[in-house]
Amino acid sequence: MTARPHKILTAYSLPFSLSFAALSLLPGLLIAQDHFNPKGFQPSSHTSSLQSALRDSLPFEDERDFEEARRGFIAEPDSRQIIGAAGNIVWDMTRYDFLLTGEDHDSIHPSLQRQATLNMNFGLFEVVPDFLYQVRGFDLANMTLVKSDTGWIIFDTLLTDETAAAAFELATEQLGEFPIKAVVYSHSHIDHFGGVHGIIDETEVTAGEVQVIAPSGFMEEAISENVYAGNAMSRRAALQYGRLIPSSPFGQVDSAIGKGLAAGTTGLIAPSLVIEDDYETHVIDGVTMVFQNTPGTEAPAEMNTWFPEQKVFWAAENITATIHNIYTLRGALVRDALAWSRGINEALYRYGREAEVLVSSHNWPRWGNDRIQQVMRAQRDAYANLNNQVLNLANQGVTINEIHNEYKVPESLQQQWSVRQYHGSEFHNSRAVLNRYLGYWDGNPATLAPLSPTDSAPLYVEMMGGAAAILGKAQELHDGGDYRMAVEILNKLVYAEPQNASAKDLLAAVFEQLGYQYESASMRNVFLAAAQELRNGTGSVPGPRGTSPSLARAMTTSQWWDAVATRVDSERADGEQFVINFVTPDTGQEFVVELSGGTLTNIEGYQSNAADATIIMNRTDLHPVIMGQTTLAEQLQAGVGSVLGDSRVLLRLAAVLITFNAGFEVMPGTVTQ
């Protein structure tokens, strides 16, 4: 293979309107950056050697992605920041300007730097003349605008109201003012529906002026995924997306499917049309669309869309410019790699053989049938190979604790940019496939009920000769570039001695080099974020996004009681026992809520004759409670609703509930006091 020049970004490959002349006006851009952390390190010689070898082995001569990423560029807004109503910065593309200098950074995997540069798209793009447009770079996802007979059909509304409003404002400025006739939610992840209130109002949907279209199961999945484990998921998402580390060559550079997460207001408007069948054809304001439900792929509720007249295939988030997560590090149900592959194959044979444009909810489009079929086949094969080869190895005795070191992506796939491991990785995805089929146990009784790390670590440290011996050996491993081996012993020491600053600093240095080396943005961010916490403590960790009024309305009453149940401390609650009848007259619903066996349960459609109390409250009056603005007891004390029977059960319930801390410790000894 011919080695490419060691510059990822050239004047030819700039993805949007910034030229090198413009770059020279950006202060400090062409000056090498210092590390943002005083304890941080430059890439080691081992890391630099690895990056150099990768630059020579990967197909950097294939620049089709750069051509496609900038194709159809129309305009970007005057400011590359989006400001909220309170003057807060909701979205900031300027923090990634270091990617625009053309400099290779040894602190970034070369392939990931390429992806991060491609995701510097910022502005409005024409995909199909006078029909389909995209606003990219305003949030993690794209907003796609389809021109209908009298207005717009919007596919995905970004994560926040502020970014959605800014994206639609740019489209209106450049393309003219037209009403929104329909909004399509491609799937149940909040970065695709959370900004809906930024472009339409609920009254427009109620009045029938705007249709909101979603796949089967959307409402249940949109609400439930982030509710029950919301606090833990939010904490882990901060690690996966690098929300607590600066954007720099030594920090957060990308999120694989976009730059990062906007920090604004989120909400939800319930769909007025749910696509229930596997395939449904609808004509919306003159535009014919064939919806393909693909449940259990990238999201539990997701759908592709085919535009037969224009030969355009909308792939939602099922086909993007990366291999996605089978297991996402923020936490979610393990996805089915085989079902995902089959969904892509079905789309390939139904639509892909005719398609002339492939467009997705992240990254950039592809044009031309040969190119589209190549990308679809590569994505199909990558997910199928992951599933099949992991099972091939598992059936030969490879365990979940070994599979990530044994599974290898076929070389033919490694040489295709569209299936590189930017979001998912072969490491955590291979373990996820094995976990889906065989579970977390590796078959060895010694690992079936292991000690907690804080309990086992002191013995390991003692047997290894104490902290000084471990630090000496770990430093030797670090200096030799044997970073994963160094992690093995340093991690034991940090768990055994959480306040050992030398151990934490050395482990942080090891994590940092591994972070520099990983191609997956998720893996990189997790390692670099952990290094930051080891050095500086957790600091202020953002909690789960507050439940907005529209999300509160969308959550079922049973889901809310289920969420309350996750806050019950079983030790406190054990021995307590009571029954509550809960009635919402405005919706005509009845529930029985029981505390017994240290557990809170609820069931809809029943009332108990042995209830300790009956609480009567309109569902609309429960919304402030769901949003966390008040408590059930406070609402009742204020005269909102009524209680029949022993009202003290609410005090008994409150006494066994705990409040979650959004900044709980991930690495030992890192919580800032």
XYZ file of C-alpha atoms in Angstrom:
673
model
C 0.000 0.000 0.000
C 1.240 3.488 -0.821
C 1.827 5.536 2.298
C -0.189 8.733 2.357
C 1.295 12.122 3.295
C 1.174 12.543 7.066
C -1.511 15.227 7.038
C -5.078 14.236 7.745
C -6.537 17.611 6.697
C -5.505 19.336 3.492
C -6.830 22.457 1.806
C -8.583 20.100 -0.618
C -10.246 18.094 2.149
C -11.597 20.839 4.401
C -15.140 19.631 5.132
C -16.843 23.016 5.086
C -16.219 26.624 4.170
C -13.180 27.391 6.334
C -10.082 27.820 4.175
C -6.483 28.083 5.316
C -6.768 31.834 4.875
C -9.612 31.802 7.367
C -7.682 29.479 9.664
C -4.894 32.014 9.965
C -7.370 34.407 11.567
C -8.212 31.989 14.378
C -6.020 33.008 17.325
C -3.495 30.464 18.495
C -4.610 27.786 16.058
C -1.243 27.167 14.499
C 0.600 26.992 17.815
C 1.163 23.566 19.348
C -1.091 23.123 22.342
C -0.016 22.365 25.871
C -1.823 19.701 27.861
C -4.867 21.069 29.691
C -3.929 19.205 32.883
C -0.732 20.086 34.770
C -0.268 16.385 35.513
C -0.934 15.333 31.927
C 1.632 13.900 29.533
C 2.402 14.137 25.855
C 2.114 10.875 23.889
C 4.920 8.497 24.721
C 7.372 7.234 22.129
C 5.447 3.929 22.134
C 2.186 5.738 21.377
C 3.806 7.911 18.696
C 5.314 4.858 17.002
C 1.944 3.127 16.982
C 0.228 6.183 15.438
C 2.924 6.494 12.787
C 2.510 2.854 11.782
C -1.251 3.328 11.532
C -0.833 6.313 9.228
C 1.108 4.067 6.861
C -1.226 1.061 7.040
C -4.711 2.586 6.744
C -6.242 3.641 3.383
C -5.847 7.405 3.752
C -5.627 7.754 -0.015
C -9.399 7.094 -0.132
C -10.818 10.617 0.296
C -14.369 9.956 -0.906
C -15.741 10.709 2.550
C -14.267 14.218 2.426
C -15.842 14.810 -0.985
C -19.215 13.579 0.262
C -19.023 15.412 3.579
C -18.689 18.831 1.919
C -20.903 18.154 -1.103
C -23.849 20.517 -1.379
C -22.630 22.995 1.244
C -24.866 26.070 1.246
C -24.033 28.164 4.296
C -23.131 28.231 7.949
C -24.426 30.752 10.493
C -22.496 33.865 11.462
C -21.608 32.385 14.850
C -20.250 28.902 15.510
C -21.776 28.984 18.975
C -25.445 28.540 19.897
C -26.498 30.618 22.900
C -29.442 29.839 25.184
C -32.065 32.274 26.478
C -30.087 32.788 29.707
C -26.900 33.622 27.808
C -25.466 30.139 28.357
C -23.495 28.371 25.640
C -25.621 25.452 24.471
C -23.338 24.374 21.633
C -19.811 25.403 20.721
C -17.963 24.249 17.615
C -15.047 26.632 18.236
C -13.668 24.338 20.912
C -12.664 21.911 18.137
C -10.688 24.412 16.068
C -7.489 22.486 16.805
C -8.724 19.900 14.294
C -8.592 22.436 11.466
C -4.859 23.118 11.382
C -3.830 20.117 9.296
C -1.512 18.920 12.046
C -1.268 15.226 12.887
C -1.658 14.690 16.626
C 0.073 11.641 18.090
C -2.309 11.947 21.040
C -5.187 10.917 18.728
C -5.539 7.634 16.827
C -5.059 8.732 13.177
C -8.281 7.093 12.043
C -10.250 8.772 14.840
C -8.668 12.127 13.988
C -9.857 11.635 10.424
C -13.401 10.949 11.633
C -13.281 13.895 14.030
C -12.206 16.171 11.179
C -14.995 14.923 8.923
C -17.480 15.670 11.700
C -16.450 19.338 11.648
C -19.304 19.878 9.189
C -21.231 22.915 10.418
C -24.052 24.350 8.403
C -26.751 23.695 5.844
C -26.211 21.223 3.008
C -28.216 20.375 -0.109
C -28.438 16.592 -0.510
C -31.046 16.312 -3.279
C -31.792 19.546 -5.180
C -35.111 21.137 -4.260
C -36.034 18.098 -2.147
C -33.751 17.077 0.734
C -31.446 19.172 2.910
C -29.487 18.617 6.128
C -28.248 20.816 8.929
C -25.134 19.178 10.354
C -22.842 20.022 13.249
C -25.481 21.723 15.419
C -25.719 18.803 17.841
C -24.789 15.137 18.064
C -27.343 14.273 15.337
C -28.399 15.870 12.037
C -31.663 17.610 11.217
C -32.949 16.458 7.820
C -35.488 18.588 5.920
C -37.626 17.117 3.134
C -39.436 19.602 0.868
C -43.102 18.680 0.516
C -45.805 20.293 -1.621
C -46.502 23.116 0.823
C -43.815 22.954 3.507
C -41.251 20.801 5.281
C -41.156 17.264 6.646
C -38.481 17.224 9.354
C -36.617 14.011 10.134
C -35.234 14.156 13.692
C -35.271 17.289 15.816
C -31.851 17.109 17.507
C -31.281 16.868 21.251
C -32.318 20.323 22.469
C -34.861 23.022 21.677
C -32.101 25.591 21.265
C -30.066 23.662 18.684
C -33.207 22.589 16.801
C -34.454 26.180 16.620
C -31.063 27.398 15.405
C -30.866 24.674 12.755
C -34.346 25.435 11.420
C -33.628 29.177 11.491
C -30.578 28.655 9.267
C -32.626 26.567 6.828
C -35.338 29.225 6.745
C -32.830 32.027 6.138
C -31.309 30.199 3.183
C -34.255 28.344 1.660
C -37.287 30.467 2.501
C -40.018 30.401 5.100
C -42.303 27.362 4.839
C -44.494 25.690 7.466
C -43.590 22.361 9.005
C -46.143 19.785 7.876
C -44.750 16.721 9.658
C -42.007 15.623 12.035
C -40.585 12.096 11.845
C -38.811 10.578 14.832
C -36.480 7.970 13.374
C -36.062 6.229 16.727
C -36.396 6.368 20.481
C -33.094 7.998 21.505
C -33.455 11.512 22.863
C -30.924 13.145 20.520
C -33.491 12.515 17.758
C -36.613 13.920 19.394
C -35.547 16.045 22.392
C -35.501 19.350 20.473
C -39.001 19.054 19.028
C -40.361 22.057 20.957
C -37.735 24.202 19.249
C -39.518 23.854 15.892
C -43.192 22.984 16.549
C -45.763 23.436 19.276
C -47.966 20.771 20.802
C -51.079 22.762 19.882
C -50.159 22.446 16.197
C -50.185 18.669 16.531
C -53.433 18.644 18.503
C -55.056 20.841 15.858
C -53.928 18.496 13.089
C -51.699 21.097 11.459
C -48.548 19.012 11.983
C -48.229 15.234 12.029
C -45.686 13.583 14.313
C -44.669 10.144 13.017
C -42.763 7.489 14.973
C -41.966 3.759 14.823
C -43.854 1.087 16.712
C -43.085 1.080 20.450
C -41.593 4.565 20.343
C -43.308 6.093 23.378
C -42.600 3.206 25.735
C -38.949 3.006 24.708
C -38.366 6.767 24.607
C -39.459 7.080 28.216
C -38.273 3.848 29.784
C -34.653 3.621 28.603
C -33.410 6.533 30.699
C -35.814 6.263 33.655
C -34.983 3.202 35.711
C -31.183 3.505 35.594
C -31.175 7.192 34.731
C -28.753 8.361 37.418
C -26.165 5.677 36.667
C -26.642 6.105 32.922
C -26.102 9.852 33.189
C -22.903 9.323 35.186
C -21.568 6.833 32.650
C -22.624 8.984 29.694
C -20.402 11.736 31.090
C -17.513 9.281 30.740
C -18.466 7.939 27.309
C -18.979 11.368 25.739
C -16.110 13.031 27.602
C -18.361 15.701 29.069
C -16.008 16.395 31.980
C -12.772 16.771 30.008
C -11.845 19.706 27.780
C -11.868 19.381 24.013
C -8.237 19.306 22.963
C -5.726 16.993 21.274
C -5.287 15.491 24.750
C -8.988 15.323 25.581
C -12.376 14.982 23.937
C -12.112 15.240 20.153
C -15.289 13.616 18.853
C -18.198 11.313 19.625
C -17.937 9.264 16.408
C -21.452 10.054 15.177
C -21.060 13.774 15.856
C -18.955 16.086 17.956
C -20.772 15.813 21.283
C -23.921 16.500 23.295
C -25.584 19.915 23.370
C -26.485 21.340 26.790
C -29.991 22.716 26.445
C -33.682 22.058 27.032
C -35.276 18.768 25.994
C -38.870 17.653 25.579
C -41.239 15.361 23.700
C -44.459 15.586 21.731
C -46.330 12.300 21.439
C -46.697 10.937 17.896
C -49.992 11.333 16.092
C -49.142 8.510 13.668
C -47.366 5.335 14.800
C -45.980 2.991 12.136
C -47.086 -0.442 13.367
C -46.549 -2.754 10.391
C -43.176 -3.978 9.150
C -43.637 -1.804 6.057
C -46.111 1.032 5.609
C -46.512 3.476 2.726
C -47.801 6.968 3.501
C -48.167 10.101 1.403
C -47.533 13.184 3.517
C -48.173 16.543 1.835
C -47.424 15.056 -1.571
C -44.317 13.066 -0.562
C -44.508 9.258 -0.818
C -42.597 7.475 1.944
C -42.224 3.773 2.730
C -41.415 3.225 6.401
C -39.477 0.096 7.394
C -39.710 -0.806 11.074
C -36.386 -2.191 12.351
C -36.971 -2.975 16.029
C -34.075 -4.295 18.071
C -31.356 -2.823 15.865
C -29.635 0.426 16.896
C -32.643 1.216 19.097
C -35.518 -0.910 20.408
C -37.881 1.239 18.317
C -36.421 2.474 15.020
C -37.394 2.783 11.375
C -35.802 3.452 8.003
C -37.593 5.372 5.244
C -37.555 4.885 1.472
C -38.514 7.663 -0.939
C -39.356 5.671 -4.092
C -39.858 8.632 -6.420
C -36.509 10.216 -5.558
C -34.590 6.926 -4.982
C -33.466 8.174 -1.577
C -32.924 5.795 1.344
C -33.019 7.250 4.864
C -31.105 4.813 7.100
C -31.934 6.429 10.456
C -29.043 5.454 12.783
C -28.802 1.908 11.465
C -26.126 2.843 8.922
C -23.699 5.609 9.828
C -20.034 6.242 9.090
C -18.885 3.907 11.845
C -19.511 0.607 13.534
C -21.977 1.415 16.264
C -22.401 0.083 19.783
C -23.797 -3.385 20.394
C -23.264 -2.464 24.020
C -23.103 1.261 24.684
C -20.790 2.220 27.528
C -23.314 4.639 29.023
C -25.437 1.571 29.701
C -28.424 0.140 27.813
C -29.815 -3.237 26.861
C -27.390 -5.245 24.711
C -28.375 -4.965 21.065
C -28.730 -7.846 18.618
C -25.894 -7.701 16.076
C -27.472 -10.411 13.919
C -30.871 -8.673 13.802
C -29.071 -5.442 12.939
C -27.241 -7.129 10.075
C -30.472 -8.690 8.818
C -32.251 -5.327 8.917
C -29.521 -3.798 6.763
C -29.612 -6.775 4.376
C -33.377 -6.469 3.998
C -33.000 -2.756 3.244
C -30.193 -3.506 0.775
C -32.287 -5.909 -1.273
C -35.535 -3.937 -1.044
C -34.150 -0.454 -1.608
C -30.369 -0.401 -1.807
C -30.166 -1.852 -5.305
C -32.148 1.146 -6.597
C -31.027 3.894 -4.230
C -29.080 6.848 -5.597
C -28.757 8.672 -2.267
C -28.125 7.219 1.200
C -28.738 9.626 4.064
C -28.609 9.039 7.826
C -29.334 10.788 11.086
C -25.601 11.175 11.802
C -22.471 11.931 9.778
C -22.782 12.563 6.004
C -24.655 11.118 2.968
C -23.441 8.916 0.111
C -24.335 9.264 -3.545
C -24.386 6.776 -6.420
C -25.694 3.234 -6.347
C -22.318 1.501 -6.409
C -21.099 3.548 -3.458
C -24.333 2.979 -1.513
C -24.273 -0.776 -2.046
C -20.620 -0.899 -0.966
C -21.400 0.893 2.316
C -24.535 -1.133 3.020
C -22.784 -4.449 2.350
C -19.814 -3.506 4.491
C -22.065 -2.538 7.400
C -24.155 -5.693 6.966
C -21.049 -7.860 6.914
C -19.421 -6.140 9.888
C -22.337 -6.748 12.250
C -22.879 -10.291 10.968
C -19.186 -11.118 11.313
C -19.141 -9.754 14.848
C -22.075 -11.979 15.792
C -20.959 -15.100 13.951
C -17.243 -15.036 14.702
C -17.783 -14.355 18.412
C -20.074 -17.394 18.536
C -17.527 -19.363 16.516
C -14.902 -18.612 19.160
C -17.313 -19.112 22.063
C -18.177 -22.551 20.761
C -14.455 -23.349 20.913
C -14.308 -22.364 24.575
C -13.264 -18.688 24.404
C -14.866 -16.883 27.350
C -16.238 -13.412 27.930
C -12.996 -12.490 29.702
C -10.962 -13.515 26.654
C -13.149 -12.783 23.632
C -12.085 -9.132 23.210
C -8.475 -10.288 22.887
C -9.328 -13.067 20.421
C -11.914 -11.553 18.081
C -10.358 -9.794 15.084
C -12.176 -7.757 12.455
C -11.423 -9.219 8.983
C -8.727 -7.271 7.141
C -11.053 -6.590 4.191
C -13.407 -4.745 6.531
C -10.599 -2.937 8.329
C -9.670 -1.336 5.006
C -13.118 0.285 4.611
C -13.624 3.574 6.448
C -17.380 3.088 6.820
C -16.898 0.166 9.224
C -14.060 1.405 11.397
C -14.579 1.215 15.173
C -15.288 4.853 16.074
C -18.400 4.527 18.242
C -18.469 0.893 19.192
C -15.254 -1.072 19.343
C -14.337 -4.694 18.731
C -13.393 -4.824 22.424
C -16.685 -4.012 24.107
C -18.890 -5.130 21.210
C -17.430 -8.652 21.133
C -17.998 -9.032 24.870
C -21.555 -7.798 24.409
C -22.380 -10.430 21.786
C -21.083 -13.194 24.024
C -22.963 -11.735 26.982
C -26.177 -11.691 24.941
C -25.965 -15.418 24.241
C -24.151 -16.822 27.279
C -24.310 -14.144 29.966
C -21.552 -12.560 32.031
C -20.183 -15.778 33.604
C -17.132 -17.363 31.956
C -17.801 -20.893 33.261
C -15.121 -20.796 35.930
C -16.607 -21.199 39.446
C -13.935 -18.827 40.787
C -15.563 -15.957 38.882
C -19.186 -16.826 39.587
C -19.420 -14.918 42.868
C -16.223 -12.842 43.006
C -15.193 -10.606 45.848
C -15.714 -6.893 45.382
C -12.506 -5.178 44.211
C -12.115 -3.273 47.476
C -12.244 -6.573 49.379
C -9.855 -8.561 47.185
C -7.336 -5.849 46.340
C -5.559 -5.704 49.741
C -4.662 -9.392 49.474
C -3.255 -8.883 45.966
C -1.191 -5.922 47.173
C 0.132 -7.906 50.125
C 1.058 -10.876 47.958
C 2.793 -8.603 45.426
C 5.036 -7.188 48.125
C 3.260 -3.941 48.905
C 2.740 -0.559 47.269
C 6.406 0.247 46.614
C 6.997 -2.989 44.725
C 3.861 -2.513 42.653
C 4.719 1.097 41.805
C 8.226 0.099 40.770
C 7.003 -2.671 38.471
C 4.158 -0.549 37.112
C 6.564 2.253 36.248
C 8.741 -0.275 34.439
C 5.727 -1.548 32.471
C 4.653 2.021 31.712
C 8.108 2.975 30.467
C 8.165 -0.126 28.280
C 4.787 0.712 26.727
C 3.103 -2.315 28.310
C 0.132 -0.234 29.412
C -2.569 -2.875 29.713
C -0.351 -4.997 31.953
C 0.421 -1.943 34.085
C -3.326 -1.401 34.534
C -3.691 -4.894 35.984
C -1.468 -4.242 38.971
C -2.090 -0.511 39.455
C -5.829 -1.017 39.564
C -5.388 -3.452 42.475
C -3.246 -0.935 44.325
C -5.687 1.944 43.819
C -8.563 -0.180 45.130
C -6.495 -1.301 48.117
C -5.159 2.191 48.846
C -7.627 4.749 47.405
C -5.683 7.684 48.844
C -2.321 6.621 47.398
C -1.631 9.656 45.210
C 1.392 8.097 43.493
C -0.642 5.052 42.482
C -3.486 7.192 41.164
C -1.158 9.462 39.214
C 0.642 6.538 37.598
C -2.616 4.780 36.750
C -3.864 8.057 35.244
C -0.727 8.265 33.106
C -1.308 4.704 31.881
C -5.004 5.362 31.168
C -4.009 8.479 29.252
C -1.687 6.652 26.855
C -4.309 3.975 26.256
C -6.870 6.711 25.581
C -4.572 8.281 22.996
C -4.241 4.907 21.269
C -7.891 3.845 21.005
C -9.707 4.398 17.725
C -13.127 4.310 19.389
C -14.168 7.760 20.628
C -16.147 6.045 23.376
C -13.105 4.103 24.588
C -10.858 7.160 24.308
C -13.233 9.358 26.285
C -13.703 6.789 29.053
C -9.958 6.329 29.587
C -9.159 10.049 29.434
C -12.077 10.967 31.691
C -10.965 8.371 34.243
C -7.428 9.800 34.108
C -8.825 13.265 34.777
C -10.822 12.029 37.779
C -7.837 10.174 39.230
C -5.791 13.378 39.021
C -8.358 15.974 40.022
C -11.329 14.193 41.586
C -14.809 14.025 40.154
C -15.620 17.702 40.609
C -19.132 18.709 39.548
C -20.816 15.890 37.664
C -23.970 16.757 35.685
C -26.964 14.720 36.809
C -29.721 13.297 34.629
C -31.549 15.820 32.500
C -34.548 17.043 34.462
C -37.893 15.627 33.432
C -39.470 18.308 31.246
C -43.234 18.949 31.279
C -43.678 17.119 27.979
C -41.629 14.120 29.130
C -43.596 14.075 32.394
C -46.837 13.941 30.436
C -45.462 11.116 28.306
C -44.351 8.947 31.233
C -47.059 6.516 32.313
C -48.135 6.535 35.945
C -46.972 2.949 36.290
C -43.536 3.886 34.898
C -43.295 6.663 37.474
C -44.121 4.297 40.338
C -41.539 1.840 38.915
C -38.959 4.651 38.984
C -39.884 5.455 42.598
C -39.396 1.768 43.405
C -35.750 1.931 42.309
C -35.149 4.479 45.102
C -36.340 2.154 47.879
C -33.568 1.084 50.264
C -34.446 -2.563 50.889
C -32.659 -2.703 54.247
C -34.669 0.231 55.564
C -37.875 -1.049 54.001
C -37.590 -4.661 55.135
C -40.258 -5.269 57.759
C -42.399 -2.355 56.555
C -45.680 -3.286 54.907
C -48.512 -1.170 53.552
C -50.950 -0.971 50.642
C -51.976 2.221 48.806
C -54.802 2.561 46.337
C -53.844 5.268 43.850
C -56.529 6.808 41.625
C -56.232 9.407 38.834
C -59.821 10.525 38.105
C -58.993 12.592 34.996
C -57.592 9.530 33.223
C -59.901 6.973 34.841
C -56.963 4.864 36.022
C -56.610 2.887 39.250
C -53.493 1.318 40.772
C -52.516 -0.715 43.794
C -49.110 0.180 45.244
C -47.645 -2.222 47.815
C -44.571 -2.186 50.003
C -43.664 -5.668 51.195
C -40.553 -7.802 51.294
C -38.468 -4.629 51.184
C -39.878 -3.939 47.692
C -42.332 -1.460 46.161
C -44.602 -2.794 43.419
C -47.570 -1.442 41.501
C -50.276 -2.861 39.272
C -52.818 -1.023 37.124
C -56.506 -1.858 36.923
C -57.087 -2.995 40.504
C -58.024 -1.642 43.933
C -57.391 -3.357 47.276
C -60.065 -3.790 49.925
C -57.301 -3.878 52.544
C -55.604 -0.614 51.554
C -54.083 1.473 54.342
C -54.849 4.599 52.329
C -56.396 5.700 49.063
C -54.778 8.646 47.268
C -56.904 10.478 44.729
C -55.060 12.909 42.463
C -55.568 13.970 38.882
C -52.795 12.795 36.603
C -52.167 16.410 35.526
C -51.514 17.309 39.181
C -48.942 14.521 39.371
C -46.755 16.125 36.690
C -44.892 18.494 39.085
C -44.084 15.437 41.240
C -42.743 13.517 38.245
C -40.616 16.540 37.296
C -39.126 16.637 40.807
C -40.529 20.087 41.570
C -42.437 18.846 44.595
C -43.348 15.616 46.392
C -46.564 13.659 46.546
C -46.951 14.547 50.231
C -46.390 18.258 49.552
C -49.019 18.245 46.821
C -51.529 16.663 49.174
C -50.629 19.067 51.993
C -51.262 21.948 49.580
C -54.773 20.645 48.981
C -54.021 19.122 45.579
C -55.767 15.751 45.639
C -56.999 13.923 48.709
C -56.170 10.994 50.991
C -58.660 8.574 52.489
C -57.409 6.434 55.370
C -54.002 6.563 57.053
C -52.010 9.365 55.431
C -48.948 8.388 57.483
C -48.112 5.735 54.867
C -46.582 8.533 52.797
C -44.191 9.344 55.637
C -43.353 5.668 55.905
C -42.690 5.543 52.176
C -40.543 8.691 52.258
C -38.493 7.212 55.110
C -37.261 4.319 52.945
C -36.449 6.338 49.810
C -32.956 7.551 49.013
C -31.817 10.417 46.781
C -29.312 9.452 44.121
C -25.979 11.261 43.869
C -25.134 12.067 40.258
C -21.420 12.207 41.073
C -20.948 8.779 42.586
C -17.458 7.315 42.569
C -16.319 5.290 39.563
C -12.629 5.014 40.379
C -11.839 4.666 44.106
C -10.693 7.759 45.949
C -11.883 10.211 43.295
C -14.995 11.756 44.822
C -14.340 15.426 45.545
C -15.268 16.180 49.143
